[in-house]
Amino acid sequence: MTTSARAVVHTGVWVCLSACLGAFAGCRPHAEGAAIQNKGSDTMVSVAQAWAEAYQKVVPGVAVEVSGGGSGTGIASLIRGTVHIANASRDIKPAEAAQVLHNTGKEPKDFKVGYDALAVFVHRLNPLEAITFEQLAGIYREDGAFTHWGQFGLSVPGCKRDEIVRVSRQSSSGTYEFFRERVLSNRDFKLGSLDLNGSKEVVELVANTPCAIGYSGMGYATSGVKMLKVAMRAGEPAYAPTVEATWQQTYPIARSLHMYTLGEPTGIVRDYLDWVLSNAGQRILEESGYVPLSRDAGAERR
Amino acid sequence: MTPAHPVPVGDVALPARPRRSRWSLGVEWIIESAVRLSGVSAIIFVLAIFAFIFREAAPVLVSEQFDPLEFLFSVQWYPTSAVDIRYGTLALTVGTVSVTLLAMVLAVPFGLGAAIFVSEFCGRRTKEALKIVIELLAAIPSVVWGFIGLTVLSRLVVEHTSAPVGVNVLNGGIILALMSVPIIVSIGEDALKAVPDSYREAAIAMGATRWQLVFRVLLPAAKNGLLAAVLLGTGRAVGETMAVLMATGHAVQIPDGILDSVRTLTANIAAELGEAPAGSDHYRILFLTGVQLFAITFAVNLAADLVIRGTKRK
């Protein structure tokens, strides 16, 4: 009795094991068969991964392998010819384009896939309406002199100690780097800001804190916060962060997001880029907190 | 180790036990080795973890980018600066120490008080109920504590203090205290229970009141166990990551008071390690802060050990 029972258990275990192995083996041919290598911008890594995951369901046979490293890293890989698509949150430099042509014999082809626009948030009761880059640098930059709302001639209701609570992002985030590059001219942030780990967290904290100011993707705005109009310099017009202003490139803390390929893409790479630019792909982009290319994409959410 | 054959004791032979098979001896040997291995494994794991962390951190010690004085005594933490990369961890160390200290100031009196109450003062039924509830408290995951800190407690802190933002040292300290109290209570209670009843009986026979019994007899007798309880609580507070990441505000600065936000060493590692490219200076520096954490807990344990030895010698 016991021996036969043991035998049954053994067989059971083996059946399970082989079934598991079989399941793994079943996945492998696809992954080896067709994989698109996609590398570059850290800002775009989250949306690139969201695209790759969703595309698995659209075309199950094609795997998109995404990695970050920065826009420069992505373009460097394109120059070496080791990736199909390079993600970049800036335009390719003429020198880089020349290198791509020299090394691979093909022109880099630019696909603009969306926009990244940051909004500056304050608490909804804060009377401030507009802010300049200079003032933002005064608040956020290492050598900045603004520490209290009184320095703006404001009294913020509910802000007991009048102190400006700076809300920022962790230093590895692309949003942090973009803000540093564009607004602080690449100088360092003042220490002591609350460095949060997500775009949504920034908006939530600002909504709960009358003294706070923060920056995050404009797609994360809620009713608890106010988005400030932003001007490049004092005296110049300040623009509200809207999708339209982003499209017209009048809103100053916005940039376009690019995907570069080697020459005119064909086959699965072409299909993938077409899908990224389709309404389905653009909706995923918008859900990740970015601004889609045109009005009809993502229209269902607005 | 036990001989398989009956051993004659004096001239009286013990009744012969049935001869054990090779199989049974083999199994015994395996079980024995397994027990021994699990005993030694704690040491192996500690050494292996330390060796791994140090191996990951070591290359940066010889890189010219690294300045040990800056690392230990500068507050400038700019690991990804575009103009001037600086790795100063003083603010992070102060953050860890300040939150832990506040947590212990809150948790030790409550924890030890509760341990004494549960062990000596309350009735049998209350005791059982309390123990169950305390164990339940210990089972709450740290991310849930962090969430409570971020939502409920931060609002209370803003309402009742002048703090501009509710995630700060006070919030983190309270959350960590709540997390370490159950540990202090259950280990402290065990320590008090381990004091032989004859001590209690003797004290009562001498006419001691309950109060005198607790303070003059039980606390001195259970001192080591109680210290161990406090230390394990401290260890939990120093090493806790998720809850402090959510509750302390994650700001690199030396706090002026308990209403300022701070960043702890653990939270910093959690937030930055995932994005630091493997093998980069930033990555290795983060491992070095791991070594630093190790050193802090080691120092706390060593100090306690010396204190215990010192008091024993007297």
Coordinates of C-alpha atoms in Angstrom, one line a residue:
Chain A
M1 CA 0.0 0.0 0.0
T2 CA 2.6 2.5 1.1
T3 CA 4.9 1.8 -1.8
S4 CA 2.2 2.2 -4.4
A5 CA 1.0 5.4 -2.6
R6 CA 4.6 6.7 -2.8
A7 CA 4.8 5.8 -6.4
V8 CA 1.6 7.8 -7.1
V9 CA 3.1 10.8 -5.3
H10 CA 6.3 10.5 -7.3
T11 CA 4.5 10.2 -10.6
G12 CA 2.4 13.3 -9.6
V13 CA 5.5 15.3 -8.9
W14 CA 7.1 14.4 -12.2
V15 CA 4.0 15.2 -14.1
C16 CA 3.9 18.6 -12.4
L17 CA 7.6 19.3 -13.1
S18 CA 7.4 18.3 -16.7
A19 CA 4.3 20.4 -17.2
C20 CA 6.0 23.4 -15.7
L21 CA 9.0 22.8 -17.9
G22 CA 6.8 22.4 -20.9
A23 CA 5.1 25.7 -20.1
F24 CA 8.5 27.5 -20.0
A25 CA 9.7 25.8 -23.2
G26 CA 6.4 26.9 -24.8
C27 CA 7.3 30.6 -24.3
R28 CA 10.8 30.4 -25.6
P29 CA 10.4 30.2 -29.3
H30 CA 8.5 33.5 -29.4
A31 CA 11.0 35.3 -27.4
E32 CA 13.8 34.1 -29.6
G33 CA 11.8 34.4 -32.7
A34 CA 11.0 38.1 -32.8
A35 CA 12.4 40.6 -30.3
I36 CA 12.6 44.3 -30.8
Q37 CA 15.5 45.9 -28.9
N38 CA 14.4 49.3 -27.5
K39 CA 16.8 51.3 -25.4
G40 CA 17.3 54.9 -24.2
S41 CA 15.7 57.7 -22.3
D42 CA 15.0 57.1 -18.6
T43 CA 12.1 59.5 -18.8
M44 CA 10.5 57.2 -21.4
V45 CA 11.3 53.9 -19.8
S46 CA 8.0 53.7 -17.9
V47 CA 5.9 54.4 -21.0
A48 CA 8.1 52.2 -23.2
Q49 CA 7.6 49.4 -20.8
A50 CA 3.8 50.0 -20.7
W51 CA 3.8 49.9 -24.5
A52 CA 5.9 46.7 -24.6
E53 CA 3.6 45.0 -22.1
A54 CA 0.4 46.0 -23.9
Y55 CA 1.9 45.0 -27.3
Q56 CA 2.4 41.5 -25.9
K57 CA -1.4 41.2 -25.9
V58 CA -1.8 42.8 -29.4
V59 CA 0.8 40.7 -31.1
P60 CA 1.7 37.8 -28.8
G61 CA 4.6 36.6 -31.0
V62 CA 6.7 39.8 -30.8
A63 CA 8.6 40.6 -27.6
V64 CA 9.8 44.2 -27.0
E65 CA 12.8 44.4 -24.8
V66 CA 13.1 47.7 -23.1
S67 CA 16.0 49.2 -21.2
G68 CA 16.9 52.6 -19.9
G69 CA 20.2 54.3 -19.4
G70 CA 19.4 57.7 -20.8
S71 CA 18.8 59.3 -24.2
G72 CA 22.6 59.4 -24.9
T73 CA 23.0 55.7 -24.2
G74 CA 20.1 54.9 -26.5
I75 CA 21.5 56.9 -29.4
A76 CA 25.0 55.4 -28.7
S77 CA 23.5 52.0 -29.1
L78 CA 21.9 53.1 -32.3
I79 CA 25.2 54.2 -33.6
R80 CA 26.7 50.8 -32.8
G81 CA 23.6 49.2 -34.5
T82 CA 22.7 47.1 -31.4
V83 CA 19.1 48.4 -31.0
H84 CA 16.2 48.6 -33.3
I85 CA 14.7 51.6 -31.6
A86 CA 16.4 54.3 -29.5
N87 CA 14.3 56.4 -27.2
A88 CA 15.3 60.0 -26.7
S89 CA 13.7 62.8 -24.7
R90 CA 15.7 65.3 -26.8
D91 CA 16.5 65.8 -30.5
I92 CA 19.3 63.8 -32.0
K93 CA 22.4 66.0 -32.3
P94 CA 23.8 66.5 -35.9
A95 CA 27.1 64.9 -34.9
E96 CA 25.3 61.9 -33.6
A97 CA 23.2 61.6 -36.8
A98 CA 26.4 61.8 -38.8
Q99 CA 27.9 59.0 -36.8
V100 CA 24.9 56.8 -37.3
L101 CA 25.2 57.3 -41.0
H102 CA 28.9 56.7 -41.0
N103 CA 28.8 53.5 -38.9
T104 CA 25.6 51.9 -40.2
G105 CA 25.2 53.4 -43.6
K106 CA 21.7 54.5 -42.7
E107 CA 20.1 57.8 -41.7
P108 CA 18.4 57.8 -38.3
K109 CA 14.7 58.2 -38.8
D110 CA 12.9 60.3 -36.2
F111 CA 9.4 59.4 -34.9
K112 CA 7.9 61.9 -32.5
V113 CA 5.8 59.8 -30.2
G114 CA 4.5 62.3 -27.6
Y115 CA 5.3 65.2 -25.2
D116 CA 6.5 65.4 -21.7
A117 CA 5.1 68.5 -20.0
L118 CA 5.7 69.3 -16.3
A119 CA 3.2 71.5 -14.3
V120 CA 4.2 73.5 -11.2
F121 CA 1.6 72.7 -8.5
V122 CA 0.6 74.7 -5.4
H123 CA -2.2 74.1 -2.9
R124 CA -5.6 75.2 -4.2
L125 CA -5.8 78.0 -1.6
N126 CA -2.5 79.5 -2.5
P127 CA -3.1 82.9 -4.1
L128 CA -0.2 82.7 -6.5
E129 CA -1.2 82.4 -10.1
A130 CA 2.0 82.6 -12.2
I131 CA 5.7 82.0 -11.7
T132 CA 8.8 82.7 -13.7
F133 CA 11.8 80.4 -14.2
E134 CA 13.9 82.9 -12.1
Q135 CA 11.5 82.5 -9.1
L136 CA 11.4 78.8 -9.5
A137 CA 15.2 78.7 -9.4
G138 CA 15.1 80.9 -6.4
I139 CA 12.9 78.4 -4.6
Y140 CA 14.5 75.2 -5.8
R141 CA 18.2 75.9 -6.7
E142 CA 21.1 75.4 -4.3
D143 CA 21.9 79.1 -4.1
G144 CA 18.2 80.2 -4.3
A145 CA 17.1 82.9 -1.9
F146 CA 13.3 82.2 -1.6
T147 CA 12.4 80.3 1.5
H148 CA 9.1 81.9 2.6
W149 CA 5.9 82.8 0.8
G150 CA 6.2 86.3 2.3
Q151 CA 9.1 87.0 -0.1
F152 CA 6.5 86.8 -2.9
G153 CA 4.3 89.3 -1.0
L154 CA 1.8 86.5 -0.4
S155 CA 0.2 85.1 2.7
V156 CA -1.0 81.6 2.1
P157 CA -4.0 80.6 4.1
G158 CA -3.4 77.6 6.3
C159 CA 0.4 77.9 6.0
K160 CA 1.3 78.5 9.7
R161 CA 5.0 79.1 9.5
D162 CA 5.0 80.7 6.1
E163 CA 7.8 78.4 5.1
I164 CA 7.9 77.2 1.5
V165 CA 7.7 73.4 1.5
R166 CA 9.6 72.2 -1.6
V167 CA 8.3 68.9 -3.0
S168 CA 10.6 67.3 -5.5
R169 CA 11.4 63.8 -6.9
Q170 CA 14.0 61.2 -6.1
S171 CA 17.2 61.9 -7.9
S172 CA 16.9 58.9 -10.3
S173 CA 13.7 60.2 -11.9
G174 CA 13.6 61.6 -15.4
T175 CA 11.2 64.3 -14.2
Y176 CA 13.8 65.4 -11.7
E177 CA 16.5 65.6 -14.4
F178 CA 14.2 67.4 -16.8
F179 CA 13.3 70.0 -14.2
R180 CA 16.9 70.4 -13.2
E181 CA 18.0 70.8 -16.8
R182 CA 15.3 73.2 -18.0
V183 CA 14.5 75.3 -14.9
L184 CA 17.7 75.1 -12.8
S185 CA 20.0 75.2 -15.9
N186 CA 21.5 71.9 -14.7
R187 CA 22.7 73.4 -11.3
D188 CA 21.8 71.4 -8.2
F189 CA 18.7 71.4 -6.1
K190 CA 18.6 72.9 -2.7
L191 CA 18.8 70.1 -0.1
G192 CA 15.9 69.6 2.3
S193 CA 13.2 69.2 -0.3
L194 CA 10.8 66.3 0.2
D195 CA 11.9 63.9 -2.5
L196 CA 9.0 61.6 -3.3
N197 CA 9.0 58.4 -5.3
G198 CA 6.1 59.1 -7.7
S199 CA 4.4 61.7 -9.8
K200 CA 1.1 61.1 -8.1
E201 CA 2.6 61.3 -4.6
V202 CA 3.8 64.8 -5.4
V203 CA 0.4 66.0 -6.3
E204 CA -1.2 64.3 -3.3
L205 CA 1.2 65.9 -0.9
V206 CA 0.8 69.3 -2.4
A207 CA -3.0 68.9 -2.2
N208 CA -2.6 68.2 1.6
T209 CA -0.1 70.8 2.4
P210 CA -1.0 74.5 2.1
C211 CA 2.7 75.6 2.3
A212 CA 3.8 73.3 -0.5
I213 CA 5.0 73.7 -4.1
G214 CA 5.8 70.8 -6.4
Y215 CA 6.3 69.7 -10.0
S216 CA 4.9 66.7 -11.8
G217 CA 3.5 65.6 -15.1
M218 CA 0.4 67.7 -16.0
G219 CA -1.7 64.6 -16.4
Y220 CA -1.6 64.1 -12.7
A221 CA -3.5 67.3 -11.7
T222 CA -6.4 66.9 -9.2
S223 CA -8.9 69.3 -7.8
G224 CA -6.9 69.8 -4.6
V225 CA -4.1 71.6 -6.4
K226 CA -3.6 74.6 -8.6
M227 CA -1.4 74.5 -11.7
L228 CA 0.7 77.7 -12.0
K229 CA 1.2 79.6 -15.3
V230 CA 4.8 79.6 -16.2
A231 CA 6.9 82.4 -17.9
M232 CA 10.5 82.1 -19.1
R233 CA 11.4 85.6 -17.9
A234 CA 9.7 88.3 -15.9
G235 CA 7.7 90.5 -18.2
E236 CA 7.1 87.7 -20.8
P237 CA 3.7 86.2 -21.0
A238 CA 3.0 83.3 -18.7
Y239 CA 1.4 80.2 -20.1
A240 CA -0.9 77.8 -18.4
P241 CA 0.1 74.1 -18.8
T242 CA -2.4 72.9 -21.2
V243 CA -2.2 70.2 -23.9
E244 CA -2.8 73.0 -26.5
A245 CA 0.1 75.1 -25.2
T246 CA 2.3 72.0 -25.3
W247 CA 1.4 71.4 -28.9
Q248 CA 2.1 75.0 -29.8
Q249 CA 5.4 74.8 -27.8
T250 CA 4.5 78.0 -25.9
Y251 CA 4.5 76.3 -22.5
P252 CA 8.1 76.4 -21.4
I253 CA 8.6 73.2 -19.3
A254 CA 7.7 70.8 -22.1
R255 CA 9.7 68.7 -24.6
S256 CA 8.9 66.2 -27.2
L257 CA 9.7 62.5 -26.9
H258 CA 11.3 60.7 -29.8
M259 CA 11.9 57.2 -31.0
Y260 CA 14.8 56.8 -33.6
T261 CA 15.3 53.9 -36.0
L262 CA 18.0 53.0 -38.4
G263 CA 16.6 54.1 -41.8
E264 CA 13.0 53.5 -42.7
P265 CA 11.8 50.7 -40.4
T266 CA 10.3 47.6 -41.9
G267 CA 8.5 44.5 -40.7
I268 CA 7.8 44.1 -37.0
V269 CA 9.6 47.4 -36.0
R270 CA 7.4 49.3 -38.5
D271 CA 4.3 47.6 -37.1
Y272 CA 5.3 48.4 -33.5
L273 CA 5.9 52.1 -34.3
D274 CA 2.6 52.3 -36.2
W275 CA 0.9 50.8 -33.1
V276 CA 2.7 53.3 -30.8
L277 CA 1.4 56.2 -32.9
S278 CA -2.1 54.7 -33.1
N279 CA -4.9 55.7 -30.8
A280 CA -4.3 52.7 -28.6
G281 CA -0.6 53.5 -28.2
Q282 CA -1.2 57.2 -27.6
R283 CA -3.8 56.4 -24.9
I284 CA -1.2 54.3 -23.0
L285 CA 1.2 57.3 -23.3
E286 CA -1.4 59.6 -21.8
E287 CA -2.2 57.1 -19.0
S288 CA 1.5 57.2 -18.1
G289 CA 1.3 60.9 -17.5
Y290 CA 2.5 62.3 -20.8
V291 CA 0.8 64.4 -23.5
P292 CA -0.3 62.6 -26.7
L293 CA 0.6 63.9 -30.1
S294 CA -2.9 65.0 -31.2
R295 CA -6.4 65.7 -30.0
D296 CA -8.2 62.5 -31.1
A297 CA -5.7 60.3 -29.3
G298 CA -6.7 59.8 -25.7
A299 CA -9.8 61.8 -26.3
E300 CA -11.9 59.3 -24.5
R301 CA -10.3 60.3 -21.2
R302 CA -10.8 64.1 -21.6
Chain B
M1 CA 27.7 9.2 19.2
T2 CA 25.7 6.7 21.3
P3 CA 27.4 3.3 21.0
A4 CA 25.3 0.7 19.3
H5 CA 26.2 -2.1 21.6
P6 CA 25.1 -2.4 25.2
V7 CA 27.7 -1.0 27.5
P8 CA 28.5 -2.9 30.6
V9 CA 28.3 -0.6 33.7
G10 CA 30.4 -2.1 36.4
D11 CA 29.8 -5.8 36.1
V12 CA 26.0 -5.5 35.5
A13 CA 25.3 -5.6 31.7
L14 CA 22.4 -3.4 30.7
P15 CA 19.6 -5.3 29.0
A16 CA 20.6 -5.7 25.4
R17 CA 18.8 -3.2 23.1
P18 CA 17.9 -4.4 19.6
R19 CA 20.8 -3.8 17.3
R20 CA 20.3 -0.7 15.2
S21 CA 20.5 -1.0 11.5
R22 CA 22.9 0.9 9.3
W23 CA 20.0 2.8 7.9
S24 CA 18.9 4.1 11.3
L25 CA 22.4 5.1 12.2
G26 CA 22.8 6.9 8.9
V27 CA 19.5 8.8 9.3
E28 CA 20.6 9.8 12.8
W29 CA 23.8 11.1 11.5
I30 CA 22.0 13.1 8.8
I31 CA 19.6 14.6 11.3
E32 CA 22.4 15.5 13.7
S33 CA 24.4 17.2 11.0
A34 CA 21.3 19.1 9.8
V35 CA 20.7 20.4 13.4
R36 CA 24.3 21.4 13.7
L37 CA 24.2 23.1 10.3
S38 CA 21.2 25.1 11.2
G39 CA 22.9 26.1 14.4
V40 CA 26.0 27.3 12.6
S41 CA 24.0 28.8 9.6
A42 CA 23.2 32.0 11.5
I43 CA 26.9 32.8 11.7
I44 CA 27.5 31.8 8.1
F45 CA 24.6 34.0 6.9
V46 CA 25.7 37.0 8.8
L47 CA 29.3 36.7 7.6
A48 CA 28.2 36.0 4.0
I49 CA 25.8 39.0 3.9
F50 CA 28.5 41.2 5.3
A51 CA 31.1 39.9 2.8
F52 CA 28.7 40.4 -0.1
I53 CA 27.8 44.0 0.9
F54 CA 31.4 44.8 1.5
R55 CA 32.5 43.2 -1.8
E56 CA 29.9 45.4 -3.7
A57 CA 31.1 48.5 -1.8
A58 CA 34.8 47.9 -1.7
P59 CA 35.9 49.2 -5.2
V60 CA 34.7 52.7 -4.5
L61 CA 37.0 53.0 -1.5
V62 CA 40.0 53.1 -3.7
S63 CA 38.4 55.3 -6.5
E64 CA 39.7 58.9 -6.5
Q65 CA 36.1 60.2 -6.6
F66 CA 35.6 58.9 -3.0
D67 CA 36.6 61.0 0.0
P68 CA 35.9 59.2 3.3
L69 CA 35.7 62.5 5.3
E70 CA 33.1 63.8 2.8
F71 CA 31.2 60.5 3.0
L72 CA 31.0 60.6 6.8
F73 CA 30.8 64.3 7.7
S74 CA 29.2 66.1 4.8
V75 CA 25.5 66.7 4.4
Q76 CA 25.8 67.2 0.7
W77 CA 24.1 64.2 -0.9
Y78 CA 24.1 64.8 -4.7
P79 CA 24.6 61.4 -6.2
T80 CA 23.3 62.3 -9.7
S81 CA 24.4 66.0 -10.0
A82 CA 25.2 67.2 -13.4
V83 CA 27.9 69.6 -12.2
D84 CA 29.4 68.3 -9.0
I85 CA 28.7 64.8 -7.6
R86 CA 28.9 64.7 -3.9
Y87 CA 28.3 61.7 -1.6
G88 CA 27.9 63.0 1.9
T89 CA 25.8 60.9 4.2
L90 CA 25.8 62.8 7.5
A91 CA 22.2 64.0 7.0
L92 CA 21.1 60.5 6.3
T93 CA 22.9 59.1 9.4
V94 CA 21.4 61.9 11.6
G95 CA 18.0 61.1 10.1
T96 CA 18.3 57.4 11.0
V97 CA 19.5 58.2 14.5
S98 CA 16.9 60.9 15.2
V99 CA 14.0 58.8 14.1
T100 CA 15.2 55.8 16.0
L101 CA 15.9 57.8 19.2
L102 CA 12.5 59.4 19.2
A103 CA 10.9 55.9 18.6
M104 CA 12.8 54.4 21.5
V105 CA 11.9 57.3 23.8
L106 CA 8.3 56.6 23.1
A107 CA 8.5 52.8 22.9
V108 CA 10.7 51.8 25.8
P109 CA 8.5 53.1 28.6
F110 CA 5.3 51.9 26.9
G111 CA 6.8 48.5 26.0
L112 CA 8.4 47.7 29.3
G113 CA 5.4 49.0 31.2
A114 CA 3.1 46.8 29.1
A115 CA 5.4 43.8 29.6
I116 CA 5.4 44.3 33.4
F117 CA 1.6 44.7 33.4
V118 CA 1.0 41.6 31.3
S119 CA 3.5 39.5 33.2
E120 CA 2.8 40.6 36.8
F121 CA -0.3 42.7 37.3
C122 CA -3.2 41.6 35.1
G123 CA -5.6 38.6 35.5
R124 CA -5.3 35.5 33.5
R125 CA -8.0 36.4 31.0
T126 CA -6.8 39.9 30.4
K127 CA -3.3 38.5 29.9
E128 CA -4.4 36.0 27.2
A129 CA -6.4 38.7 25.4
L130 CA -3.6 41.2 25.6
K131 CA -1.0 38.8 24.4
I132 CA -3.1 37.9 21.3
V133 CA -3.7 41.5 20.5
I134 CA -0.1 42.4 20.9
E135 CA 1.0 39.6 18.6
L136 CA -1.5 40.8 16.1
L137 CA 0.0 44.2 16.3
A138 CA 3.4 42.7 15.5
A139 CA 2.0 41.0 12.5
I140 CA 0.9 44.2 10.7
P141 CA 3.1 44.7 7.6
S142 CA 5.4 47.7 7.6
V143 CA 3.9 49.1 4.4
V144 CA 0.5 49.3 6.2
W145 CA 2.2 51.2 9.0
G146 CA 3.7 53.5 6.4
F147 CA 0.4 54.0 4.9
I148 CA -1.1 54.9 8.3
G149 CA 1.7 57.4 8.8
L150 CA 1.2 58.9 5.4
T151 CA -2.5 59.3 5.6
V152 CA -3.9 59.3 9.2
L153 CA -1.0 60.3 11.3
S154 CA 0.3 63.1 9.0
R155 CA -3.1 64.8 9.1
L156 CA -3.1 64.6 12.9
V157 CA 0.5 66.0 13.1
V158 CA -0.5 68.9 10.9
E159 CA -3.6 69.6 12.9
H160 CA -2.0 69.5 16.4
T161 CA 1.4 71.0 15.8
S162 CA 2.9 73.9 13.9
A163 CA 4.5 71.6 11.4
P164 CA 4.0 72.7 7.8
V165 CA 3.9 69.1 6.5
G166 CA 2.8 66.0 8.3
V167 CA 5.6 63.6 7.2
N168 CA 8.5 64.3 9.5
V169 CA 10.6 62.9 12.4
L170 CA 7.6 63.0 14.8
N171 CA 5.5 61.0 12.4
G172 CA 8.2 58.4 11.6
G173 CA 9.1 58.2 15.3
I174 CA 5.6 57.4 16.4
I175 CA 5.1 54.8 13.6
L176 CA 8.4 53.1 14.5
A177 CA 7.5 53.2 18.2
L178 CA 4.2 51.5 17.4
M179 CA 6.1 48.9 15.4
S180 CA 8.7 48.2 18.1
V181 CA 6.4 48.1 21.1
P182 CA 5.0 44.6 20.3
I183 CA 8.5 43.2 20.1
I184 CA 9.6 44.8 23.3
V185 CA 6.4 43.6 25.1
S186 CA 6.6 40.0 24.0
I187 CA 10.3 39.5 24.6
G188 CA 10.2 41.6 27.8
E189 CA 7.3 39.5 29.1
D190 CA 9.3 36.3 28.3
A191 CA 12.2 37.7 30.3
L192 CA 10.0 38.5 33.3
K193 CA 8.4 35.1 33.1
A194 CA 11.8 33.5 33.2
V195 CA 12.5 34.9 36.6
P196 CA 12.0 31.9 39.0
D197 CA 8.9 32.0 41.1
S198 CA 11.0 31.4 44.2
Y199 CA 12.2 35.0 43.8
R200 CA 8.7 36.3 44.0
E201 CA 7.8 34.0 46.8
A202 CA 10.8 35.1 48.8
A203 CA 10.1 38.8 48.2
I204 CA 6.5 38.4 49.3
A205 CA 7.6 36.4 52.3
M206 CA 9.8 39.3 53.3
G207 CA 6.8 41.6 53.2
A208 CA 7.6 43.4 49.9
T209 CA 4.7 45.1 48.2
R210 CA 4.0 44.3 44.5
W211 CA 5.7 47.6 43.6
Q212 CA 8.8 46.7 45.5
L213 CA 8.7 43.2 44.1
V214 CA 8.7 44.5 40.6
F215 CA 11.3 47.3 41.0
R216 CA 13.7 45.7 43.5
V217 CA 13.5 42.0 42.5
L218 CA 12.1 41.3 39.0
L219 CA 13.6 44.2 37.1
P220 CA 17.2 43.5 38.3
A221 CA 16.8 39.8 37.8
A222 CA 15.4 40.1 34.3
K223 CA 17.7 43.0 33.3
N224 CA 19.5 41.1 30.5
G225 CA 16.4 39.9 28.9
L226 CA 14.7 43.3 29.1
L227 CA 17.8 44.9 27.6
A228 CA 17.6 42.3 24.8
A229 CA 14.0 43.3 24.3
V230 CA 14.8 47.0 24.0
L231 CA 17.7 46.2 21.6
L232 CA 15.6 44.1 19.3
G233 CA 13.1 46.9 19.2
T234 CA 15.9 49.3 18.4
G235 CA 17.2 47.0 15.7
R236 CA 13.8 46.9 14.2
A237 CA 13.6 50.7 14.2
V238 CA 17.0 51.2 12.7
G239 CA 16.5 48.7 9.9
E240 CA 12.9 49.6 9.1
T241 CA 12.6 50.9 5.6
M242 CA 9.2 51.0 4.0
A243 CA 7.4 52.7 6.9
V244 CA 10.0 55.4 7.3
L245 CA 10.3 55.9 3.6
M246 CA 6.6 56.8 3.6
A247 CA 6.4 58.6 6.9
T248 CA 9.5 60.8 7.3
G249 CA 9.2 62.9 4.2
H250 CA 12.5 61.8 2.5
A251 CA 14.3 65.2 2.8
V252 CA 18.1 65.4 3.0
Q253 CA 18.7 67.8 5.9
I254 CA 19.8 67.9 9.5
P255 CA 16.5 68.4 11.4
D256 CA 16.2 71.4 13.6
G257 CA 13.5 69.7 15.7
I258 CA 11.1 66.8 15.6
L259 CA 8.8 68.7 13.2
D260 CA 11.3 68.7 10.3
S261 CA 11.4 66.0 7.6
V262 CA 14.4 63.8 7.3
R263 CA 15.7 60.9 5.2
T264 CA 17.1 57.7 6.7
L265 CA 19.9 55.5 5.4
T266 CA 17.5 52.6 4.7
A267 CA 14.9 54.7 2.9
N268 CA 17.7 56.2 0.8
I269 CA 18.9 52.8 -0.3
A270 CA 15.4 51.7 -1.1
A271 CA 14.7 54.7 -3.2
E272 CA 17.9 54.9 -5.1
L273 CA 19.4 51.4 -5.5
G274 CA 16.9 50.3 -8.1
E275 CA 17.9 53.1 -10.5
A276 CA 21.6 53.3 -9.8
P277 CA 23.4 51.5 -12.7
A278 CA 25.0 48.3 -11.3
G279 CA 28.7 48.8 -10.8
S280 CA 28.6 52.6 -10.8
D281 CA 30.1 54.7 -8.0
H282 CA 26.5 55.6 -6.9
Y283 CA 25.6 52.0 -6.7
R284 CA 28.7 51.2 -4.6
I285 CA 28.3 54.1 -2.4
L286 CA 24.7 52.9 -1.6
F287 CA 26.2 49.5 -0.6
L288 CA 28.7 51.4 1.5
T289 CA 25.8 53.1 3.3
G290 CA 24.6 49.5 3.9
V291 CA 28.0 48.8 5.6
Q292 CA 27.4 51.9 7.6
L293 CA 24.0 50.6 8.8
F294 CA 25.6 47.3 9.7
A295 CA 28.2 49.2 11.7
I296 CA 25.5 51.2 13.5
T297 CA 23.6 48.1 14.6
F298 CA 26.8 46.3 15.4
A299 CA 27.8 49.2 17.6
V300 CA 24.5 49.2 19.4
N301 CA 24.7 45.5 20.1
L302 CA 28.3 45.7 21.2
A303 CA 27.6 48.6 23.5
A304 CA 24.7 46.7 25.1
D305 CA 26.8 43.6 25.5
L306 CA 29.5 45.6 27.2
V307 CA 27.0 47.2 29.5
I308 CA 25.6 43.8 30.5
R309 CA 29.1 42.4 31.2
G310 CA 30.0 45.5 33.1
T311 CA 27.0 45.2 35.4
K312 CA 27.6 41.5 35.8
R313 CA 31.1 42.0 37.0
K314 CA 30.0 44.3 39.8

